[in-house]
PDB file of C-alpha atoms in Angstrom:
ATOM      1  CA  MET A 879      20.595 -36.547 -20.413  1.00  0.00           C
ATOM      2  CA  PRO A 880      20.777 -34.023 -23.333  1.00  0.00           C
ATOM      3  CA  GLN A 881      17.730 -31.731 -23.421  1.00  0.00           C
ATOM      4  CA  LEU A 882      15.582 -31.601 -26.550  1.00  0.00           C
ATOM      5  CA  PRO A 883      15.842 -28.402 -28.521  1.00  0.00           C
ATOM      6  CA  ALA A 884      13.882 -25.431 -27.151  1.00  0.00           C
ATOM      7  CA  PRO A 885      10.449 -25.053 -28.522  1.00  0.00           C
ATOM      8  CA  ALA A 886       9.880 -22.152 -30.895  1.00  0.00           C
ATOM      9  CA  TYR A 887       7.798 -19.147 -30.202  1.00  0.00           C
ATOM     10  CA  PRO A 888       4.395 -19.127 -31.819  1.00  0.00           C
ATOM     11  CA  ALA A 889       4.490 -17.413 -35.285  1.00  0.00           C
ATOM     12  CA  GLU A 890       2.784 -14.208 -34.284  1.00  0.00           C
ATOM     13  CA  VAL A 891       4.996 -13.787 -31.184  1.00  0.00           C
ATOM     14  CA  LEU A 892       8.084 -14.530 -33.162  1.00  0.00           C
ATOM     15  CA  ALA A 893       7.260 -11.988 -35.834  1.00  0.00           C
ATOM     16  CA  ARG A 894       6.642  -9.340 -33.177  1.00  0.00           C
ATOM     17  CA  LEU A 895       9.846 -10.098 -31.310  1.00  0.00           C
ATOM     18  CA  GLU A 896      11.868 -10.272 -34.501  1.00  0.00           C
ATOM     19  CA  ALA A 897      10.686  -6.693 -35.330  1.00  0.00           C
ATOM     20  CA  ASP A 898      11.619  -5.488 -31.792  1.00  0.00           C
ATOM     21  CA  ALA A 899      14.968  -7.272 -31.967  1.00  0.00           C
ATOM     22  CA  LYS A 900      15.790  -5.529 -35.323  1.00  0.00           C
ATOM     23  CA  GLU A 901      15.139  -2.181 -33.755  1.00  0.00           C
ATOM     24  CA  VAL A 902      17.337  -2.986 -30.678  1.00  0.00           C
ATOM     25  CA  ILE A 903      20.247  -4.321 -32.749  1.00  0.00           C
ATOM     26  CA  ALA A 904      20.190  -1.274 -34.994  1.00  0.00           C
ATOM     27  CA  ARG A 905      21.224   0.838 -31.940  1.00  0.00           C
ATOM     28  CA  TYR A 906      24.679  -0.739 -31.736  1.00  0.00           C
ATOM     29  CA  PRO A 907      27.654  -0.705 -34.075  1.00  0.00           C
ATOM     30  CA  GLY A 908      28.351  -4.498 -33.281  1.00  0.00           C
ATOM     31  CA  SER A 909      25.219  -6.802 -32.990  1.00  0.00           C
ATOM     32  CA  ARG A 910      26.840  -8.702 -30.125  1.00  0.00           C
ATOM     33  CA  SER A 911      26.488  -5.568 -27.817  1.00  0.00           C
ATOM     34  CA  ALA A 912      22.563  -5.956 -28.164  1.00  0.00           C
ATOM     35  CA  LEU A 913      22.558  -9.179 -26.091  1.00  0.00           C
ATOM     36  CA  LEU A 914      21.697  -7.569 -22.693  1.00  0.00           C
ATOM     37  CA  PRO A 915      18.735  -5.610 -24.069  1.00  0.00           C
ATOM     38  CA  LEU A 916      17.535  -8.618 -26.080  1.00  0.00           C
ATOM     39  CA  LEU A 917      17.527 -10.753 -22.938  1.00  0.00           C
ATOM     40  CA  HIS A 918      15.319  -8.178 -21.383  1.00  0.00           C
ATOM     41  CA  LEU A 919      13.108  -8.264 -24.363  1.00  0.00           C
ATOM     42  CA  VAL A 920      12.454 -11.912 -24.178  1.00  0.00           C
ATOM     43  CA  GLN A 921      12.001 -11.642 -20.451  1.00  0.00           C
ATOM     44  CA  SER A 922       9.237  -9.146 -21.069  1.00  0.00           C
ATOM     45  CA  GLU A 923       7.425 -11.738 -23.139  1.00  0.00           C
ATOM     46  CA  GLU A 924       7.389 -14.679 -20.762  1.00  0.00           C
ATOM     47  CA  GLY A 925       8.330 -13.077 -17.412  1.00  0.00           C
ATOM     48  CA  TYR A 926      11.723 -14.947 -17.361  1.00  0.00           C
ATOM     49  CA  VAL A 927      14.489 -15.946 -19.715  1.00  0.00           C
ATOM     50  CA  SER A 928      13.512 -19.325 -21.045  1.00  0.00           C
ATOM     51  CA  ARG A 929      15.508 -21.624 -23.256  1.00  0.00           C
ATOM     52  CA  THR A 930      13.303 -20.508 -26.056  1.00  0.00           C
ATOM     53  CA  GLY A 931      14.134 -16.906 -25.277  1.00  0.00           C
ATOM     54  CA  MET A 932      17.869 -17.659 -25.150  1.00  0.00           C
ATOM     55  CA  ALA A 933      17.661 -19.545 -28.516  1.00  0.00           C
ATOM     56  CA  PHE A 934      15.892 -16.572 -30.016  1.00  0.00           C
ATOM     57  CA  CYS A 935      18.699 -14.246 -28.830  1.00  0.00           C
ATOM     58  CA  ALA A 936      21.297 -16.551 -30.203  1.00  0.00           C
ATOM     59  CA  ASP A 937      19.668 -16.703 -33.602  1.00  0.00           C
ATOM     60  CA  GLN A 938      19.275 -12.908 -33.848  1.00  0.00           C
ATOM     61  CA  LEU A 939      22.808 -12.201 -32.930  1.00  0.00           C
ATOM     62  CA  GLY A 940      24.685 -15.060 -34.627  1.00  0.00           C
ATOM     63  CA  LEU A 941      25.950 -16.433 -31.160  1.00  0.00           C
ATOM     64  CA  THR A 942      25.788 -20.013 -29.688  1.00  0.00           C
ATOM     65  CA  THR A 943      23.251 -20.757 -27.064  1.00  0.00           C
ATOM     66  CA  ALA A 944      26.163 -21.485 -24.744  1.00  0.00           C
ATOM     67  CA  GLU A 945      27.282 -17.891 -25.214  1.00  0.00           C
ATOM     68  CA  VAL A 946      23.885 -16.539 -24.445  1.00  0.00           C
ATOM     69  CA  THR A 947      23.483 -18.779 -21.532  1.00  0.00           C
ATOM     70  CA  ALA A 948      26.779 -17.692 -20.059  1.00  0.00           C
ATOM     71  CA  VAL A 949      25.532 -14.037 -19.861  1.00  0.00           C
ATOM     72  CA  ALA A 950      21.901 -14.985 -18.882  1.00  0.00           C
ATOM     73  CA  THR A 951      23.099 -16.875 -15.904  1.00  0.00           C
ATOM     74  CA  PHE A 952      25.704 -14.312 -14.786  1.00  0.00           C
ATOM     75  CA  TYR A 953      23.300 -11.441 -14.084  1.00  0.00           C
ATOM     76  CA  THR A 954      20.682 -11.855 -11.333  1.00  0.00           C
ATOM     77  CA  MET A 955      18.324  -9.350 -13.122  1.00  0.00           C
ATOM     78  CA  TYR A 956      17.524 -12.126 -15.604  1.00  0.00           C
ATOM     79  CA  ARG A 957      14.970 -14.677 -14.142  1.00  0.00           C
ATOM     80  CA  ARG A 958      15.722 -18.318 -15.145  1.00  0.00           C
ATOM     81  CA  ARG A 959      12.319 -19.651 -14.003  1.00  0.00           C
ATOM     82  CA  PRO A 960       8.672 -18.303 -14.146  1.00  0.00           C
ATOM     83  CA  SER A 961       8.246 -15.502 -11.676  1.00  0.00           C
ATOM     84  CA  GLY A 962       5.351 -13.301 -10.280  1.00  0.00           C
ATOM     85  CA  ASP A 963       3.984  -9.985 -11.557  1.00  0.00           C
ATOM     86  CA  TYR A 964       6.004  -8.278  -8.808  1.00  0.00           C
ATOM     87  CA  GLN A 965       9.525  -9.065  -7.921  1.00  0.00           C
ATOM     88  CA  VAL A 966       9.959  -8.118  -4.217  1.00  0.00           C
ATOM     89  CA  GLY A 967      13.589  -7.828  -3.253  1.00  0.00           C
ATOM     90  CA  VAL A 968      14.703  -7.375   0.312  1.00  0.00           C
ATOM     91  CA  CYS A 969      18.152  -5.952   0.899  1.00  0.00           C
ATOM     92  CA  THR A 970      19.940  -8.196   3.443  1.00  0.00           C
ATOM     93  CA  ASN A 971      23.347  -6.647   3.005  1.00  0.00           C
ATOM     94  CA  THR A 972      25.165  -5.421   6.094  1.00  0.00           C
ATOM     95  CA  LEU A 973      23.517  -2.049   6.782  1.00  0.00           C
ATOM     96  CA  CYS A 974      20.068  -2.957   5.803  1.00  0.00           C
ATOM     97  CA  ALA A 975      20.381  -6.255   7.727  1.00  0.00           C
ATOM     98  CA  VAL A 976      21.339  -4.525  10.984  1.00  0.00           C
ATOM     99  CA  MET A 977      18.584  -1.894  10.488  1.00  0.00           C
ATOM    100  CA  GLY A 978      15.914  -4.585  10.157  1.00  0.00           C
ATOM    101  CA  GLY A 979      16.256  -6.132   6.712  1.00  0.00           C
ATOM    102  CA  ASP A 980      16.812  -9.669   8.021  1.00  0.00           C
ATOM    103  CA  ALA A 981      13.580  -9.230  10.111  1.00  0.00           C
ATOM    104  CA  ILE A 982      11.661  -8.020   7.174  1.00  0.00           C
ATOM    105  CA  PHE A 983      12.797 -11.001   4.905  1.00  0.00           C
ATOM    106  CA  ASP A 984      11.839 -13.403   7.504  1.00  0.00           C
ATOM    107  CA  ARG A 985       8.483 -11.861   8.180  1.00  0.00           C
ATOM    108  CA  LEU A 986       7.744 -11.872   4.379  1.00  0.00           C
ATOM    109  CA  LYS A 987       8.804 -15.489   3.953  1.00  0.00           C
ATOM    110  CA  GLU A 988       6.440 -16.529   6.947  1.00  0.00           C
ATOM    111  CA  HIS A 989       3.633 -14.261   5.674  1.00  0.00           C
ATOM    112  CA  LEU A 990       3.770 -15.272   1.941  1.00  0.00           C
ATOM    113  CA  GLY A 991       4.507 -18.859   2.686  1.00  0.00           C
ATOM    114  CA  VAL A 992       7.512 -18.913   0.255  1.00  0.00           C
ATOM    115  CA  GLY A 993      11.249 -19.135   0.470  1.00  0.00           C
ATOM    116  CA  ASN A 994      14.041 -17.235  -1.276  1.00  0.00           C
ATOM    117  CA  ASP A 995      13.446 -16.961  -5.015  1.00  0.00           C
ATOM    118  CA  GLU A 996       9.956 -18.486  -4.811  1.00  0.00           C
ATOM    119  CA  THR A 997       6.610 -17.301  -6.082  1.00  0.00           C
ATOM    120  CA  THR A 998       3.242 -17.238  -4.396  1.00  0.00           C
ATOM    121  CA  ASP A 999       0.655 -19.717  -5.633  1.00  0.00           C
ATOM    122  CA  ASP A1000      -1.333 -16.902  -7.179  1.00  0.00           C
ATOM    123  CA  GLY A1001       1.685 -15.856  -9.285  1.00  0.00           C
ATOM    124  CA  LYS A1002       1.542 -12.307  -7.901  1.00  0.00           C
ATOM    125  CA  VAL A1003       4.730 -12.020  -5.885  1.00  0.00           C
ATOM    126  CA  THR A1004       8.256 -13.526  -6.239  1.00  0.00           C
ATOM    127  CA  LEU A1005      10.341 -12.904  -3.088  1.00  0.00           C
ATOM    128  CA  GLU A1006      14.101 -12.816  -3.035  1.00  0.00           C
ATOM    129  CA  HIS A1007      16.875 -11.373  -0.865  1.00  0.00           C
ATOM    130  CA  ILE A1008      19.214  -8.894  -2.642  1.00  0.00           C
ATOM    131  CA  GLU A1009      22.768  -8.168  -1.591  1.00  0.00           C
ATOM    132  CA  CYS A1010      22.515  -4.436  -2.154  1.00  0.00           C
ATOM    133  CA  ASN A1011      20.063  -2.047  -3.429  1.00  0.00           C
ATOM    134  CA  ALA A1012      22.564   0.874  -3.462  1.00  0.00           C
ATOM    135  CA  ALA A1013      20.348   2.860  -1.244  1.00  0.00           C
ATOM    136  CA  CYS A1014      21.978   2.555   2.146  1.00  0.00           C
ATOM    137  CA  ASP A1015      20.944   6.051   3.207  1.00  0.00           C
ATOM    138  CA  PHE A1016      17.292   4.663   3.297  1.00  0.00           C
ATOM    139  CA  ALA A1017      17.982   1.415   5.053  1.00  0.00           C
ATOM    140  CA  PRO A1018      16.153  -0.953   5.318  1.00  0.00           C
ATOM    141  CA  VAL A1019      15.079  -0.876   1.627  1.00  0.00           C
ATOM    142  CA  VAL A1020      12.716  -3.138  -0.301  1.00  0.00           C
ATOM    143  CA  MET A1021      12.479  -2.923  -4.075  1.00  0.00           C
ATOM    144  CA  VAL A1022       9.544  -3.980  -6.156  1.00  0.00           C
ATOM    145  CA  ASN A1023      10.270  -4.388  -9.828  1.00  0.00           C
ATOM    146  CA  TRP A1024      13.365  -2.195  -9.207  1.00  0.00           C
ATOM    147  CA  GLU A1025      11.501   0.685  -7.762  1.00  0.00           C
ATOM    148  CA  PHE A1026      12.396   1.883  -4.211  1.00  0.00           C
ATOM    149  CA  PHE A1027      10.349   1.495  -1.029  1.00  0.00           C
ATOM    150  CA  ASP A1028      12.518   3.136   1.719  1.00  0.00           C
ATOM    151  CA  ASN A1029      12.781   2.924   5.446  1.00  0.00           C
ATOM    152  CA  GLN A1030      10.696  -0.219   5.725  1.00  0.00           C
ATOM    153  CA  THR A1031       9.618  -2.214   8.707  1.00  0.00           C
ATOM    154  CA  PRO A1032       8.265  -5.706   8.897  1.00  0.00           C
ATOM    155  CA  GLU A1033       4.768  -4.336   9.265  1.00  0.00           C
ATOM    156  CA  SER A1034       4.985  -1.858   6.316  1.00  0.00           C
ATOM    157  CA  ALA A1035       6.510  -4.572   4.066  1.00  0.00           C
ATOM    158  CA  THR A1036       3.644  -6.871   4.927  1.00  0.00           C
ATOM    159  CA  ARG A1037       1.134  -4.270   4.015  1.00  0.00           C
ATOM    160  CA  LEU A1038       3.081  -3.645   0.793  1.00  0.00           C
ATOM    161  CA  VAL A1039       2.857  -7.292  -0.332  1.00  0.00           C
ATOM    162  CA  ASP A1040      -0.779  -7.522   0.711  1.00  0.00           C
ATOM    163  CA  ASP A1041      -1.590  -4.507  -1.362  1.00  0.00           C
ATOM    164  CA  LEU A1042       0.235  -6.044  -4.388  1.00  0.00           C
ATOM    165  CA  ILE A1043      -1.552  -9.333  -4.073  1.00  0.00           C
ATOM    166  CA  ALA A1044      -5.015  -7.512  -3.780  1.00  0.00           C
ATOM    167  CA  GLY A1045      -4.318  -5.306  -6.695  1.00  0.00           C
ATOM    168  CA  ARG A1046      -4.436  -2.107  -4.874  1.00  0.00           C
ATOM    169  CA  THR A1047      -2.466   0.906  -6.053  1.00  0.00           C
ATOM    170  CA  VAL A1048       1.091   1.001  -4.703  1.00  0.00           C
ATOM    171  CA  GLU A1049       3.330   4.126  -4.783  1.00  0.00           C
ATOM    172  CA  PRO A1050       7.096   3.824  -4.473  1.00  0.00           C
ATOM    173  CA  THR A1051       8.763   6.009  -2.079  1.00  0.00           C
ATOM    174  CA  ARG A1052      10.489   7.751  -4.979  1.00  0.00           C
ATOM    175  CA  GLY A1053      10.846   7.089  -8.688  1.00  0.00           C
ATOM    176  CA  ALA A1054       8.445   6.126 -11.430  1.00  0.00           C
ATOM    177  CA  PRO A1055       4.971   4.546 -10.701  1.00  0.00           C
ATOM    178  CA  LEU A1056       4.902   0.799 -10.346  1.00  0.00           C
ATOM    179  CA  CYS A1057       4.272  -1.583 -13.209  1.00  0.00           C
ATOM    180  CA  THR A1058       4.447  -5.307 -13.844  1.00  0.00           C
ATOM    181  CA  TYR A1059       7.662  -7.193 -14.099  1.00  0.00           C
ATOM    182  CA  LYS A1060       7.069  -7.792 -17.750  1.00  0.00           C
ATOM    183  CA  ASP A1061       6.466  -4.202 -18.402  1.00  0.00           C
ATOM    184  CA  THR A1062       9.685  -3.238 -16.474  1.00  0.00           C
ATOM    185  CA  ALA A1063      11.635  -5.638 -18.628  1.00  0.00           C
ATOM    186  CA  ARG A1064      10.485  -4.183 -21.756  1.00  0.00           C
ATOM    187  CA  ILE A1065      11.526  -0.676 -20.546  1.00  0.00           C
ATOM    188  CA  LEU A1066      14.895  -2.083 -19.636  1.00  0.00           C
ATOM    189  CA  ALA A1067      15.120  -3.400 -23.109  1.00  0.00           C
ATOM    190  CA  GLY A1068      15.213   0.226 -24.310  1.00  0.00           C
ATOM    191  CA  PHE A1069      11.630   0.789 -25.365  1.00  0.00           C
ATOM    192  CA  PRO A1070       9.688   3.940 -24.431  1.00  0.00           C
ATOM    193  CA  ASP A1071       7.718   3.936 -21.198  1.00  0.00           C
ATOM    194  CA  PRO A1072       4.034   4.453 -22.362  1.00  0.00           C
ATOM    195  CA  ARG A1073       2.827   5.482 -18.839  1.00  0.00           C
ATOM    196  CA  PRO A1074       1.845   9.242 -18.634  1.00  0.00           C
ATOM    197  CA  GLY A1075       4.338  11.151 -16.505  1.00  0.00           C
ATOM    198  CA  ALA A1076       6.441   8.058 -15.674  1.00  0.00           C
ATOM    199  CA  VAL A1077       9.683   9.490 -17.122  1.00  0.00           C
ATOM    200  CA  GLU A1078       9.374  12.772 -15.366  1.00  0.00           C
ATOM    201  CA  ALA A1079       8.602  10.916 -12.054  1.00  0.00           C
ATOM    202  CA  SER A1080      11.715   8.799 -12.307  1.00  0.00           C
ATOM    203  CA  GLY A1081      13.823  11.619 -10.861  1.00  0.00           C
ATOM    204  CA  GLY A1082      17.056  10.781  -9.234  1.00  0.00           C
ATOM    205  CA  ALA A1083      18.600  10.166  -5.856  1.00  0.00           C
ATOM    206  CA  GLY A1084      16.624  11.078  -2.740  1.00  0.00           C
ATOM    207  CA  ALA A1085      17.411  13.942  -0.383  1.00  0.00           C
ATOM    208  CA  ALA A1086      19.411  11.787   2.100  1.00  0.00           C
ATOM    209  CA  SER A1087      21.753  10.779  -0.787  1.00  0.00           C
ATOM    210  CA  LEU A1088      22.118  14.279  -2.075  1.00  0.00           C
ATOM    211  CA  ILE A1089      22.971  16.039   1.205  1.00  0.00           C
ATOM    212  CA  GLY A1090      26.731  15.144   1.073  1.00  0.00           C
ATOM    213  CA  LEU A1091      26.921  16.615  -2.428  1.00  0.00           C
ATOM    214  CA  LYS A1092      25.108  19.755  -1.342  1.00  0.00           C
ATOM    215  CA  LEU A1093      27.466  20.218   1.611  1.00  0.00           C
ATOM    216  CA  ALA A1094      30.373  19.849  -0.742  1.00  0.00           C
ATOM    217  CA  ARG A1095      29.063  22.377  -3.062  1.00  0.00           C
ATOM    218  CA  GLY A1096      28.327  24.795  -0.149  1.00  0.00           C
ATOM    219  CA  GLU A1097      24.591  24.694  -0.979  1.00  0.00           C
ATOM    220  CA  ALA A1098      23.665  23.440   2.538  1.00  0.00           C
ATOM    221  CA  ALA A1099      24.824  24.686   5.902  1.00  0.00           C
ATOM    222  CA  PRO A1100      26.380  21.992   8.043  1.00  0.00           C
ATOM    223  CA  GLN A1101      24.761  21.288  11.382  1.00  0.00           C
ATOM    224  CA  ALA A1102      26.958  21.897  14.256  1.00  0.00           C
ATOM    225  CA  ARG A1103      27.987  18.483  15.842  1.00  0.00           C
ATOM    226  CA  VAL A1104      30.512  17.957  18.542  1.00  0.00           C
ATOM    227  CA  VAL A1105      31.310  14.342  19.715  1.00  0.00           C
ATOM    228  CA  GLY A1106      33.928  13.768  22.366  1.00  0.00           C
ATOM    229  CA  PRO A1107      36.420  11.017  22.567  1.00  0.00           C
ATOM    230  CA  ARG A1108      35.205   7.633  23.792  1.00  0.00           C
ATOM    231  CA  GLY A1109      34.453   7.775  27.446  1.00  0.00           C
ATOM    232  CA  GLU A1110      34.024  11.605  27.649  1.00  0.00           C
ATOM    233  CA  THR A1111      30.667  13.498  27.634  1.00  0.00           C
ATOM    234  CA  PRO A1112      30.231  15.823  24.651  1.00  0.00           C
ATOM    235  CA  ARG A1113      30.157  19.494  25.336  1.00  0.00           C
ATOM    236  CA  ASP A1114      26.818  21.151  25.320  1.00  0.00           C
ATOM    237  CA  THR A1115      25.887  22.714  21.951  1.00  0.00           C
ATOM    238  CA  LYS A1116      26.092  26.206  23.598  1.00  0.00           C
ATOM    239  CA  ASP A1117      29.785  25.791  23.746  1.00  0.00           C
ATOM    240  CA  VAL A1118      30.064  25.383  20.039  1.00  0.00           C
ATOM    241  CA  GLN A1119      31.890  28.308  18.310  1.00  0.00           C
ATOM    242  CA  PRO A1120      29.872  30.465  16.102  1.00  0.00           C
ATOM    243  CA  GLU A1121      30.375  30.149  12.315  1.00  0.00           C
ATOM    244  CA  ASP A1122      32.136  33.617  12.118  1.00  0.00           C
ATOM    245  CA  ALA A1123      34.663  32.746  14.888  1.00  0.00           C
ATOM    246  CA  ALA A1124      38.366  32.858  14.022  1.00  0.00           C
ATOM    247  CA  PRO A1125      39.853  29.629  12.802  1.00  0.00           C
ATOM    248  CA  HIS A1126      41.696  27.707  15.634  1.00  0.00           C
ATOM    249  CA  ASP A1127      43.178  24.262  16.215  1.00  0.00           C
ATOM    250  CA  PRO A1128      40.493  21.871  17.419  1.00  0.00           C
ATOM    251  CA  SER A1129      40.721  20.595  20.961  1.00  0.00           C
ATOM    252  CA  PRO A1130      40.241  16.794  21.529  1.00  0.00           C
ATOM    253  CA  THR A1131      36.564  17.281  22.238  1.00  0.00           C
ATOM    254  CA  GLU A1132      35.962  19.087  18.935  1.00  0.00           C
ATOM    255  CA  HIS A1133      36.561  16.068  16.731  1.00  0.00           C
ATOM    256  CA  LEU A1134      33.613  15.397  14.464  1.00  0.00           C
ATOM    257  CA  SER A1135      33.898  11.715  15.304  1.00  0.00           C
ATOM    258  CA  SER A1136      34.909   9.909  18.439  1.00  0.00           C
ATOM    259  CA  HIS A1137      36.733   7.471  16.120  1.00  0.00           C
ATOM    260  CA  ASP A1138      38.939  10.263  14.900  1.00  0.00           C
ATOM    261  CA  ALA A1139      39.912  11.413  18.358  1.00  0.00           C
ATOM    262  CA  PRO A1140      43.538  10.567  19.471  1.00  0.00           C
ATOM    263  CA  GLN A1141      43.462   7.770  21.888  1.00  0.00           C
ATOM    264  CA  LYS A1142      46.258   6.715  24.314  1.00  0.00           C
ATOM    265  CA  THR A1143      48.311   3.631  23.365  1.00  0.00           C
ATOM    266  CA  SER A1144      50.790   1.501  25.210  1.00  0.00           C
ATOM    267  CA  ALA A1145      53.598   3.409  23.413  1.00  0.00           C
ATOM    268  CA  SER A1146      52.457   6.808  24.411  1.00  0.00           C
ATOM    269  CA  ASP A1147      50.835   6.430  27.803  1.00  0.00           C
ATOM    270  CA  PRO A1148      53.519   5.999  30.581  1.00  0.00           C
ATOM    271  CA  GLU A1149      50.717   4.737  32.949  1.00  0.00           C
ATOM    272  CA  HIS A1150      49.944   1.837  30.711  1.00  0.00           C
ATOM    273  CA  PRO A1151      50.826  -1.477  32.485  1.00  0.00           C
ATOM    274  CA  ALA A1152      52.626  -2.650  29.408  1.00  0.00           C
ATOM    275  CA  GLY A1153      54.920   0.345  29.532  1.00  0.00           C
ATOM    276  CA  PRO A1154      56.640   1.777  26.499  1.00  0.00           C
ATOM    277  CA  ALA A1155      57.147  -0.178  23.371  1.00  0.00           C
ATOM    278  CA  ALA A1156      60.082  -2.623  23.440  1.00  0.00           C
ATOM    279  CA  GLU A1157      62.059  -4.551  20.971  1.00  0.00           C
ATOM    280  CA  GLU A1158      60.536  -7.724  19.698  1.00  0.00           C
ATOM    281  CA  GLY A1159      61.139 -10.602  22.106  1.00  0.00           C
ATOM    282  CA  GLU A1160      61.802  -8.332  25.140  1.00  0.00           C
TER     283      GLU A1160
END
């Protein structure tokens, strides 16, 4: 059945949002480009993108509600139903999963009594699994309102959500101090972060993410690492050549990775039962 038109915002809310929307739209040469921040703006009002919020965005930008809905449903950062004050996302992509992300997600579902994309009865925490938090160096990773909590375990993640529900102060592993989901949405809409020191604390990537860049720039000395081919015992570190030694061709046991070491194949190993490579069908 067709839905009734979305209810309008109360007059005072509408006036405030219209003023904010005008400021956002003025930043762009084409008003349509303001859709993403406007969706964050209405999300900061209700904690999710409601039909009322999408109708507001459409009216402000001269779009149809279908065009706005197509965008709001494409990006997972826009919530489509009421959610908690804290969006707890557990990365269950490949690396985080094998490092413990699946175990963390299962523990939190049991501990909170909710499933994926569900909110606790007190409205404090919404739990969801995330495909990737782009922080594989710190796996397994949990994000709360897009702030990083690195190297988590089922136990530490349980303490984290308990602290959130109890209203205790929670500090991310790195990045800005934690704020509510609505406050985060307003910041993502492009409005200044009013919290003292929050911008300075935002920083950038962690040390584990930057070590490769530092090595490439020569700003960090590489650690000696010698891994032999599969099936062979690596040489002791006392056999590693000093840094000032003359360059030489590496022996098979000096490959940095056993996966890079040359391995015998049926075509190159005369002792292989299959013998040398033959023509197809022989």
